[in-house]
Amino acid sequence: MRVGAVELRLADVEAVALERAAVPALDPEARARMERARSVVEGALAEGRVVYGVTTGFGRLADVVVPPPQARALQENLLRSHAVGVGAPLERAEVRAMLLLRAHVLARGYSGVRPVVVERLLDFLRLGIHPVVPEQGSVGASGDLAPLAHLALPLLGEGEVERGGRRWSAAEALASVGLAPLVLEAKEALALINGTQAMTAVGVLALRAAERALETAELAGALSLDALRGSPDAFDPRLHALRPHPGQVASAARLWALLQGSAIRESHRHNDPRVQDAYALRCMPQVHGAARQALAYVHRVLAVEANAVTDNPLVFPEDGAVLSGGNFHGQIVAQALDLLAIAAADLASIAERRIERLLNPEASGFPAFLAPEPGLHSGLMMLQVTAAALVSEMKTLAHPASVDSIPTGAGREDHVSMGMAAALKARRAVRNLEAVLAIELLCAAQALEFLRPLRSSPMLEAAYDRVRRMVAPLRADRYLQPELDALIADVRAGAFAALVDEALGPAPAVDPFRGGTP
């Protein structure tokens, strides 16, 4: 993989962000494209043309002409004035994703910056120099201005960075690795901060986690259904062929396969008075499948955005044109990430209902709260309360950020996307989902203890064994927090999603816009 040469896949972005893949180099052909675009910018300066952000101020100040000799000062002032974000810093992986996405977009050759700017961004990735980027301060149009200014300011040797687990001044960090601060030329600072790379970086990592959580939800749901002595008949492929939404069909097939070979199922197949299961069990394909289809749409949007040129103005070296537009507006990303938060909330909501059924003796037939001696022991009572708290919060996180807009820039930026807010909400929603699914896995594994020596299907027993690596069977009340934290971390790392993939193969690609014909 070379920056600017091929389309970045979301898996590539995540791999570099998590330091699981080598940092790519700048592609030679991309370098040539960048040099051609740069010559257009330099020609405009030499001719004294009025070009937004090159020989003018920014935003409402676009009507103020800045003489070419002040071009460098204009760019430096832009970064310094715009680096005013607040709040907790973005995570290391999110900053690395921002660096890669920004480098890749500039390397496309339509931004008019010199190749050295992209190479320095890649140097930061390679050397582990991570700008400290406050997570709040972007309204998601004119680009993620404040976050990207914090990302770019250390190129000048200003601002703060993280390296080796501690904060440094940017000047100190650059000196420690033998790098001199960059001197930015005309348009380069504007190109660095005009774009959607902050919301996209946070969104890509949240989506990748959500995709793993979805596979974990299939596993947790199947384990709960078998522990509750439910029926897999609702997942029969003949049913779903008559309502062939691709996400529903895919989820039904995975649930059906996960439950095959269960001795628990055979133990009650012919003597169960129940005709059908509750919706939280029976309708998993319809609910999980809706999330599967939603995530497929989000994936498509982010895959386009990761490779999109989103700064302004854009340079077209073929005919020397410099065009102002609005590719920096994050509306489509904001809407997609709002959908991600909605899908995560619904997955967590149905999982919490399965948790409640496992712990409610009237629904499960097990001792109350799966306690060895209910009354003396509270068992897993509080796990459902924790899950309920997480799900309730997710319902507020599911309120869309993308429907809001506050005009900025003295009214010039009069409609904005709030895409960064959507990204931060989506990230938190996915973290809550991972915790709810860990709670469900813990409860379902405990329920199986009351059915022994009967065993579930081979695939579900593998999930049970994975839970038991971190959480021992509950024989009496004990302090569960460290074990729960370990299980959540395992869910987050994708261990349970990997079990499903190993058993069934990767989830089939879902076209979010196409269904079958009943």
Coordinates of C-alpha atoms in Angstrom, one line a residue:
M1 CA 0.0 0.0 0.0
R2 CA 1.3 3.5 -1.0
V3 CA -0.4 6.7 0.0
G4 CA -2.1 8.4 -3.0
A5 CA -1.8 5.3 -5.2
V6 CA -4.8 3.1 -4.4
E7 CA -8.0 3.4 -2.5
L8 CA -7.6 3.0 1.3
R9 CA -9.8 0.3 2.7
L10 CA -11.2 0.8 6.2
A11 CA -9.3 -2.2 7.4
D12 CA -6.1 -0.5 6.2
V13 CA -6.9 2.6 8.1
E14 CA -7.6 0.6 11.3
A15 CA -4.4 -1.5 10.9
V16 CA -2.2 1.6 10.7
A17 CA -4.1 3.4 13.4
L18 CA -3.7 0.4 15.8
E19 CA 0.0 0.0 14.8
R20 CA -0.6 -3.4 13.3
A21 CA 0.7 -2.5 9.8
A22 CA 3.6 -0.6 8.5
V23 CA 3.2 3.0 7.7
P24 CA 3.0 3.4 3.9
A25 CA 5.2 5.6 1.8
L26 CA 4.2 8.3 -0.7
D27 CA 3.6 6.8 -4.2
P28 CA 5.9 8.2 -6.9
E29 CA 3.0 8.9 -9.3
A30 CA 1.1 10.7 -6.5
R31 CA 4.2 12.8 -5.9
A32 CA 4.2 13.8 -9.6
R33 CA 0.5 14.7 -9.4
M34 CA 1.2 16.8 -6.3
E35 CA 4.0 18.7 -8.0
R36 CA 1.8 19.5 -11.0
A37 CA -0.9 20.9 -8.8
R38 CA 1.7 22.8 -6.8
S39 CA 2.9 24.5 -9.9
V40 CA -0.6 25.9 -10.5
V41 CA -0.7 27.5 -7.0
E42 CA 2.8 29.0 -7.5
G43 CA 1.7 30.3 -10.9
A44 CA -1.3 32.0 -9.3
L45 CA 1.0 33.7 -6.8
A46 CA 3.4 34.8 -9.4
E47 CA 0.6 36.3 -11.5
G48 CA -0.9 38.0 -8.5
R49 CA -4.3 36.3 -9.0
V50 CA -6.9 36.5 -6.2
V51 CA -7.4 32.9 -5.0
Y52 CA -9.3 32.0 -1.9
G53 CA -7.0 31.0 1.0
V54 CA -3.9 31.7 -1.1
T55 CA -4.0 35.5 -1.5
T56 CA -7.1 36.2 0.6
G57 CA -8.3 35.7 4.2
F58 CA -10.5 32.9 5.3
G59 CA -14.3 32.5 5.7
R60 CA -16.0 35.9 6.2
L61 CA -12.5 37.4 5.5
A62 CA -12.3 36.0 2.0
D63 CA -12.9 39.5 0.6
V64 CA -9.6 40.7 2.3
V65 CA -6.7 40.4 -0.2
V66 CA -3.4 39.4 1.3
P67 CA -0.3 40.3 -0.6
P68 CA 1.8 37.4 -1.9
P69 CA 4.8 38.2 0.3
Q70 CA 2.6 37.5 3.3
A71 CA 1.5 34.1 2.1
R72 CA 3.7 32.2 4.6
A73 CA 2.5 34.3 7.6
L74 CA -1.1 33.8 6.4
Q75 CA -0.7 30.0 6.7
E76 CA 1.1 30.1 10.0
N77 CA -1.5 32.4 11.5
L78 CA -4.3 30.1 10.2
L79 CA -3.0 27.1 12.2
R80 CA -2.3 29.2 15.4
S81 CA -5.7 30.9 15.4
H82 CA -7.7 27.7 14.6
A83 CA -6.1 25.4 17.2
V84 CA -8.6 26.2 19.9
G85 CA -10.4 22.9 20.6
V86 CA -11.4 21.8 24.1
G87 CA -12.1 18.6 25.9
A88 CA -10.3 15.3 26.3
P89 CA -7.7 14.5 23.7
L90 CA -8.7 12.1 20.9
E91 CA -7.3 8.6 21.4
R92 CA -3.9 7.7 20.0
A93 CA -5.4 5.4 17.4
E94 CA -7.9 8.1 16.3
V95 CA -5.0 10.6 15.8
R96 CA -3.1 8.1 13.8
A97 CA -6.1 7.5 11.6
M98 CA -6.4 11.2 11.1
L99 CA -2.7 11.5 10.1
L100 CA -3.1 8.7 7.5
L101 CA -6.3 10.0 6.1
R102 CA -5.0 13.5 5.8
A103 CA -1.8 12.4 4.1
H104 CA -3.7 10.2 1.7
V105 CA -6.2 12.9 0.7
L106 CA -3.4 15.5 0.1
A107 CA -1.5 12.9 -1.9
R108 CA -4.4 12.6 -4.4
G109 CA -2.9 15.7 -6.0
Y110 CA -5.8 18.2 -6.0
S111 CA -4.8 20.2 -2.9
G112 CA -1.8 22.1 -4.2
V113 CA 0.6 21.2 -1.4
R114 CA 4.2 20.1 -1.7
P115 CA 5.0 16.4 -1.3
V116 CA 7.1 17.3 1.8
V117 CA 3.9 18.0 3.7
V118 CA 2.6 14.5 3.1
E119 CA 6.0 13.0 3.9
R120 CA 6.1 14.9 7.2
L121 CA 2.6 13.5 8.2
L122 CA 3.9 10.0 7.4
D123 CA 7.0 10.7 9.4
F124 CA 4.8 11.5 12.4
L125 CA 3.1 8.1 12.0
R126 CA 6.4 6.3 11.5
L127 CA 8.1 7.9 14.4
G128 CA 5.1 7.7 16.8
I129 CA 4.7 11.5 17.1
H130 CA 1.0 12.0 17.8
P131 CA -0.4 15.5 18.0
V132 CA -2.7 16.2 21.0
V133 CA -6.1 16.8 19.4
P134 CA -8.9 17.9 21.7
E135 CA -12.1 16.1 20.7
Q136 CA -14.5 19.1 20.8
G137 CA -14.6 22.2 18.7
S138 CA -15.7 21.1 15.2
V139 CA -19.1 21.8 13.7
G140 CA -18.3 19.6 10.7
A141 CA -18.3 22.1 7.9
S142 CA -15.5 24.1 6.4
G143 CA -13.9 20.9 7.6
D144 CA -13.0 19.7 11.1
L145 CA -11.1 23.0 11.4
A146 CA -10.1 23.0 15.1
P147 CA -9.1 19.3 15.4
L148 CA -7.2 19.4 12.1
A149 CA -5.4 22.6 13.2
H150 CA -4.3 20.8 16.3
L151 CA -3.1 17.9 14.1
A152 CA -1.2 20.2 11.8
L153 CA 0.3 22.8 14.2
P154 CA 3.1 20.5 15.4
L155 CA 4.4 20.4 11.9
L156 CA 5.5 23.9 12.6
G157 CA 7.1 22.8 15.9
E158 CA 4.2 24.3 17.9
G159 CA 1.5 22.8 20.1
E160 CA 1.7 19.5 21.9
V161 CA 2.3 15.8 20.9
E162 CA 2.2 12.5 22.6
R163 CA 5.2 10.2 22.1
G164 CA 6.2 7.1 24.0
G165 CA 3.3 7.5 26.5
R166 CA 4.0 11.1 27.6
R167 CA 3.3 14.6 26.4
W168 CA 6.0 16.7 24.8
S169 CA 6.1 20.1 23.3
A170 CA 6.1 19.7 19.6
A171 CA 9.4 21.5 19.3
E172 CA 11.0 19.1 21.8
A173 CA 9.6 16.0 20.1
L174 CA 10.8 17.1 16.7
A175 CA 14.3 17.9 18.0
S176 CA 14.4 14.4 19.7
V177 CA 14.1 12.7 16.3
G178 CA 16.1 15.2 14.3
L179 CA 13.3 16.8 12.4
A180 CA 13.2 20.5 11.7
P181 CA 9.9 22.4 11.8
L182 CA 8.2 22.8 8.4
V183 CA 7.8 26.2 6.9
L184 CA 4.4 26.1 5.1
E185 CA 3.9 27.8 1.8
A186 CA 0.8 29.4 0.3
K187 CA -2.4 27.3 0.7
E188 CA -0.7 24.5 2.6
A189 CA -2.2 25.2 6.1
L190 CA -5.6 25.7 4.5
A191 CA -5.3 22.3 2.8
L192 CA -4.3 20.7 6.1
I193 CA -7.3 21.9 8.1
N194 CA -10.1 21.9 5.5
G195 CA -11.6 18.4 5.4
T196 CA -13.6 15.7 7.2
Q197 CA -10.7 13.6 8.5
A198 CA -11.4 14.0 12.2
M199 CA -15.0 12.8 12.0
T200 CA -14.0 10.2 9.5
A201 CA -11.1 8.8 11.6
V202 CA -13.3 8.5 14.7
G203 CA -16.1 7.1 12.6
V204 CA -14.0 4.5 10.9
L205 CA -12.7 3.1 14.1
A206 CA -16.1 3.1 15.7
L207 CA -17.6 1.3 12.7
R208 CA -14.9 -1.4 12.7
A209 CA -15.6 -2.0 16.4
A210 CA -19.4 -2.1 15.7
E211 CA -18.9 -4.7 12.9
R212 CA -17.1 -6.9 15.4
A213 CA -19.8 -6.3 18.0
L214 CA -22.5 -7.3 15.5
E215 CA -20.9 -10.7 15.0
T216 CA -20.5 -11.0 18.8
A217 CA -24.2 -10.2 19.1
E218 CA -25.1 -13.2 16.9
L219 CA -23.0 -15.4 19.2
A220 CA -24.4 -14.0 22.4
G221 CA -27.9 -14.1 21.2
A222 CA -27.6 -17.7 20.1
L223 CA -26.1 -18.7 23.4
S224 CA -28.9 -17.0 25.3
L225 CA -31.5 -18.7 23.2
D226 CA -30.1 -22.1 23.8
A227 CA -29.6 -21.5 27.5
L228 CA -33.3 -20.4 27.7
R229 CA -34.3 -23.6 25.8
G230 CA -35.6 -21.6 22.9
S231 CA -36.2 -22.8 19.4
P232 CA -34.0 -22.1 16.3
D233 CA -37.0 -22.8 14.0
A234 CA -37.5 -19.0 13.6
F235 CA -34.1 -18.9 11.8
D236 CA -35.1 -21.5 9.2
P237 CA -33.9 -20.2 5.8
R238 CA -37.3 -20.9 4.3
L239 CA -38.9 -18.1 6.4
H240 CA -36.3 -15.5 5.5
A241 CA -36.4 -16.3 1.8
L242 CA -39.9 -14.8 1.9
R243 CA -38.6 -11.5 3.4
P244 CA -35.2 -11.3 1.7
H245 CA -33.7 -8.2 3.2
P246 CA -30.0 -9.1 2.8
G247 CA -29.0 -8.2 6.4
Q248 CA -31.9 -10.3 7.8
V249 CA -31.0 -13.3 5.6
A250 CA -27.4 -13.1 6.6
S251 CA -28.1 -12.9 10.4
A252 CA -30.7 -15.7 10.2
A253 CA -28.2 -18.0 8.4
R254 CA -25.5 -17.3 11.1
L255 CA -27.9 -17.9 14.0
W256 CA -29.2 -21.1 12.4
A257 CA -25.6 -22.4 11.9
L258 CA -24.5 -21.5 15.4
L259 CA -27.2 -23.5 17.0
Q260 CA -26.8 -26.7 15.0
G261 CA -25.8 -29.8 17.0
S262 CA -27.0 -28.6 20.4
A263 CA -27.9 -31.4 22.9
I264 CA -29.8 -28.8 24.9
R265 CA -32.1 -28.3 21.9
E266 CA -32.7 -32.0 21.5
S267 CA -33.6 -32.4 25.2
H268 CA -36.8 -30.3 24.8
R269 CA -37.6 -30.6 21.1
H270 CA -40.6 -32.9 21.6
N271 CA -41.9 -32.0 25.0
D272 CA -41.9 -28.2 25.1
P273 CA -45.4 -26.7 25.6
R274 CA -44.2 -23.3 24.3
V275 CA -45.3 -22.6 20.8
Q276 CA -43.0 -19.7 20.1
D277 CA -40.3 -17.6 21.8
A278 CA -40.4 -14.0 22.9
Y279 CA -39.4 -11.4 20.3
A280 CA -36.0 -10.8 21.8
L281 CA -35.2 -14.4 20.8
R282 CA -37.4 -15.1 17.8
C283 CA -36.9 -11.7 16.0
M284 CA -33.1 -11.6 16.3
P285 CA -32.7 -11.9 12.5
Q286 CA -35.0 -9.0 11.9
V287 CA -33.3 -6.8 14.4
H288 CA -29.7 -7.9 14.0
G289 CA -30.2 -7.9 10.3
A290 CA -31.4 -4.4 10.3
A291 CA -28.3 -3.4 12.1
R292 CA -26.2 -5.4 9.6
Q293 CA -27.7 -3.6 6.7
A294 CA -27.3 -0.2 8.5
L295 CA -23.6 -0.9 9.1
A296 CA -23.1 -1.9 5.5
Y297 CA -24.4 1.5 4.5
V298 CA -22.2 3.3 7.0
H299 CA -19.2 1.3 5.7
R300 CA -20.0 2.4 2.1
V301 CA -20.2 6.0 3.1
L302 CA -16.9 6.0 5.1
A303 CA -15.1 4.0 2.4
V304 CA -15.9 6.8 -0.1
E305 CA -15.0 9.5 2.4
A306 CA -11.7 8.0 3.4
N307 CA -10.6 8.5 -0.2
A308 CA -12.4 11.7 -0.9
V309 CA -10.7 15.1 -1.6
T310 CA -12.4 17.4 0.9
D311 CA -10.5 20.6 1.2
N312 CA -11.2 23.9 -0.5
P313 CA -10.3 25.4 -3.0
L314 CA -9.3 22.4 -5.2
V315 CA -6.6 22.6 -7.9
F316 CA -7.0 21.0 -11.3
P317 CA -3.6 20.9 -13.0
E318 CA -5.0 19.6 -16.3
D319 CA -6.4 23.1 -17.1
G320 CA -5.0 25.2 -14.3
A321 CA -8.3 25.8 -12.7
V322 CA -8.7 26.5 -9.0
L323 CA -12.3 25.9 -7.9
S324 CA -14.0 26.8 -4.7
G325 CA -16.7 24.3 -3.5
G326 CA -18.0 22.6 -0.5
N327 CA -16.6 19.1 -0.3
F328 CA -15.6 19.8 3.3
H329 CA -19.3 19.7 4.4
G330 CA -19.7 16.5 6.5
Q331 CA -23.4 16.0 6.2
I332 CA -23.3 12.5 4.6
V333 CA -20.8 11.4 7.2
A334 CA -22.7 12.9 10.1
Q335 CA -26.0 11.2 9.0
A336 CA -24.2 7.8 8.5
L337 CA -22.6 8.1 12.0
D338 CA -26.0 9.0 13.5
L339 CA -27.3 5.8 11.9
L340 CA -24.4 3.9 13.5
A341 CA -25.4 5.1 16.9
I342 CA -29.1 4.1 16.2
A343 CA -28.1 0.6 15.1
A344 CA -25.8 0.1 18.1
A345 CA -28.6 1.3 20.5
D346 CA -31.1 -1.2 19.0
L347 CA -28.6 -4.1 19.2
A348 CA -28.0 -3.3 22.8
S349 CA -31.7 -2.9 23.5
I350 CA -32.6 -6.4 22.3
A351 CA -29.6 -7.9 24.1
E352 CA -30.7 -6.3 27.4
R353 CA -34.1 -8.0 27.0
R354 CA -32.4 -11.3 26.6
I355 CA -30.3 -10.6 29.7
E356 CA -33.5 -9.8 31.6
R357 CA -35.1 -13.1 30.5
L358 CA -32.0 -15.0 31.6
L359 CA -32.1 -13.5 35.1
N360 CA -35.9 -13.4 35.6
P361 CA -37.0 -16.8 37.1
E362 CA -40.5 -16.4 35.6
A363 CA -39.1 -16.2 32.1
S364 CA -36.1 -18.6 32.5
G365 CA -37.1 -21.3 34.9
F366 CA -33.7 -20.8 36.6
P367 CA -33.1 -19.6 40.1
A368 CA -33.6 -15.9 40.4
F369 CA -30.7 -13.9 39.0
L370 CA -28.9 -17.2 38.4
A371 CA -27.8 -17.1 42.0
P372 CA -26.8 -20.4 43.7
E373 CA -29.0 -19.5 46.7
P374 CA -31.3 -16.6 45.8
G375 CA -31.8 -14.4 48.9
L376 CA -28.5 -15.2 50.6
H377 CA -26.9 -14.4 47.2
S378 CA -27.9 -11.7 44.8
G379 CA -26.2 -13.5 41.9
L380 CA -26.1 -11.5 38.7
M381 CA -29.0 -9.1 39.6
M382 CA -27.0 -5.9 39.1
L383 CA -25.7 -6.9 35.7
Q384 CA -29.1 -6.3 34.2
V385 CA -29.3 -3.0 36.0
T386 CA -25.9 -2.0 34.5
A387 CA -27.1 -3.1 31.1
A388 CA -30.3 -1.1 31.5
A389 CA -28.2 2.0 32.4
L390 CA -26.0 1.6 29.3
V391 CA -29.0 1.1 27.0
S392 CA -30.8 4.0 28.4
E393 CA -27.8 6.2 27.8
M394 CA -27.6 4.9 24.2
K395 CA -31.1 6.0 23.5
T396 CA -30.0 9.6 24.2
L397 CA -26.8 9.0 22.1
A398 CA -29.1 7.9 19.3
H399 CA -30.6 11.3 19.0
P400 CA -29.2 12.6 15.7
A401 CA -26.5 15.3 15.7
S402 CA -26.8 15.8 12.0
V403 CA -30.2 17.6 12.2
D404 CA -28.7 20.5 14.1
S405 CA -26.9 23.5 12.7
I406 CA -25.6 26.7 14.2
P407 CA -24.3 29.3 11.7
T408 CA -20.6 30.2 12.2
G409 CA -18.1 32.5 10.6
A410 CA -20.2 35.7 10.8
G411 CA -22.9 33.9 8.9
R412 CA -20.8 32.8 5.9
E413 CA -20.8 29.2 7.2
D414 CA -24.6 29.2 7.6
H415 CA -25.3 25.5 7.6
V416 CA -23.1 23.0 9.3
S417 CA -23.2 19.2 9.8
M418 CA -22.2 18.6 13.4
G419 CA -20.4 15.5 12.1
M420 CA -17.8 15.4 14.8
A421 CA -20.5 15.3 17.4
A422 CA -22.1 12.4 15.5
A423 CA -18.7 10.6 15.5
L424 CA -18.1 11.0 19.2
K425 CA -21.7 9.8 20.0
A426 CA -21.2 6.8 17.8
R427 CA -17.9 5.9 19.4
R428 CA -19.5 6.0 22.9
A429 CA -22.6 4.1 21.7
V430 CA -20.4 1.3 20.4
R431 CA -18.4 1.1 23.6
N432 CA -21.7 0.7 25.5
L433 CA -22.8 -2.0 23.1
E434 CA -19.6 -4.0 23.7
A435 CA -20.2 -3.8 27.5
V436 CA -23.9 -5.0 27.1
L437 CA -22.8 -7.9 25.0
A438 CA -20.1 -8.9 27.5
I439 CA -22.8 -8.9 30.2
E440 CA -25.1 -11.1 28.0
L441 CA -22.3 -13.6 27.4
L442 CA -21.5 -13.7 31.1
C443 CA -25.2 -14.3 32.0
A444 CA -25.8 -16.9 29.3
A445 CA -22.6 -18.8 30.3
Q446 CA -23.9 -18.9 33.9
A447 CA -27.3 -20.1 32.8
L448 CA -25.6 -23.1 31.1
E449 CA -24.3 -24.2 34.5
F450 CA -27.9 -25.1 35.5
L451 CA -28.3 -27.3 32.4
R452 CA -25.2 -29.4 32.8
P453 CA -24.4 -32.1 31.8
L454 CA -26.3 -31.1 28.7
R455 CA -24.1 -29.3 26.2
S456 CA -24.8 -26.7 23.6
S457 CA -23.6 -26.8 20.0
P458 CA -19.9 -27.1 19.4
M459 CA -19.6 -23.4 18.3
L460 CA -21.6 -22.2 21.4
E461 CA -19.5 -24.3 23.7
A462 CA -16.4 -22.6 22.3
A463 CA -18.0 -19.3 23.2
Y464 CA -18.7 -20.6 26.7
D465 CA -15.1 -21.7 27.1
R466 CA -13.9 -18.3 26.0
V467 CA -16.1 -16.6 28.7
R468 CA -14.7 -19.1 31.3
R469 CA -11.2 -18.0 30.5
M470 CA -12.0 -14.7 32.2
V471 CA -15.1 -15.4 34.4
A472 CA -15.3 -18.5 36.6
P473 CA -18.8 -20.0 37.3
L474 CA -20.6 -18.1 40.1
R475 CA -20.8 -20.4 43.1
A476 CA -21.4 -17.6 45.6
D477 CA -21.5 -13.8 45.4
R478 CA -18.1 -12.3 44.8
Y479 CA -16.4 -9.2 43.4
L480 CA -17.0 -9.5 39.7
Q481 CA -15.7 -6.2 38.4
P482 CA -12.2 -7.2 37.3
E483 CA -13.6 -10.3 35.5
L484 CA -16.3 -8.2 33.8
D485 CA -13.7 -5.7 32.7
A486 CA -11.6 -8.5 31.2
L487 CA -14.6 -9.9 29.4
I488 CA -15.5 -6.5 27.9
A489 CA -11.9 -6.0 26.8
D490 CA -12.1 -9.4 25.0
V491 CA -15.3 -8.5 23.3
R492 CA -13.7 -5.1 22.3
A493 CA -10.6 -6.9 20.9
G494 CA -12.9 -9.0 18.7
A495 CA -12.2 -12.4 20.3
F496 CA -15.8 -13.5 20.1
A497 CA -16.3 -12.1 16.6
A498 CA -13.3 -14.2 15.6
L499 CA -14.9 -17.3 16.9
V500 CA -17.8 -16.8 14.6
D501 CA -15.6 -16.0 11.6
E502 CA -13.5 -19.1 12.3
A503 CA -16.5 -21.3 12.5
L504 CA -18.7 -19.8 9.7
G505 CA -16.3 -17.8 7.6
P506 CA -16.4 -14.0 7.4
A507 CA -19.8 -12.4 7.3
P508 CA -21.2 -12.1 3.7
A509 CA -21.0 -8.7 2.1
V510 CA -24.4 -7.0 2.4
D511 CA -25.6 -4.6 -0.2
P512 CA -27.6 -2.1 1.8
F513 CA -29.7 -1.0 -1.2
R514 CA -30.7 -4.4 -2.6
G515 CA -33.0 -7.1 -1.5
G516 CA -34.3 -10.2 -3.1
T517 CA -37.7 -10.9 -4.6
P518 CA -40.1 -13.0 -2.4

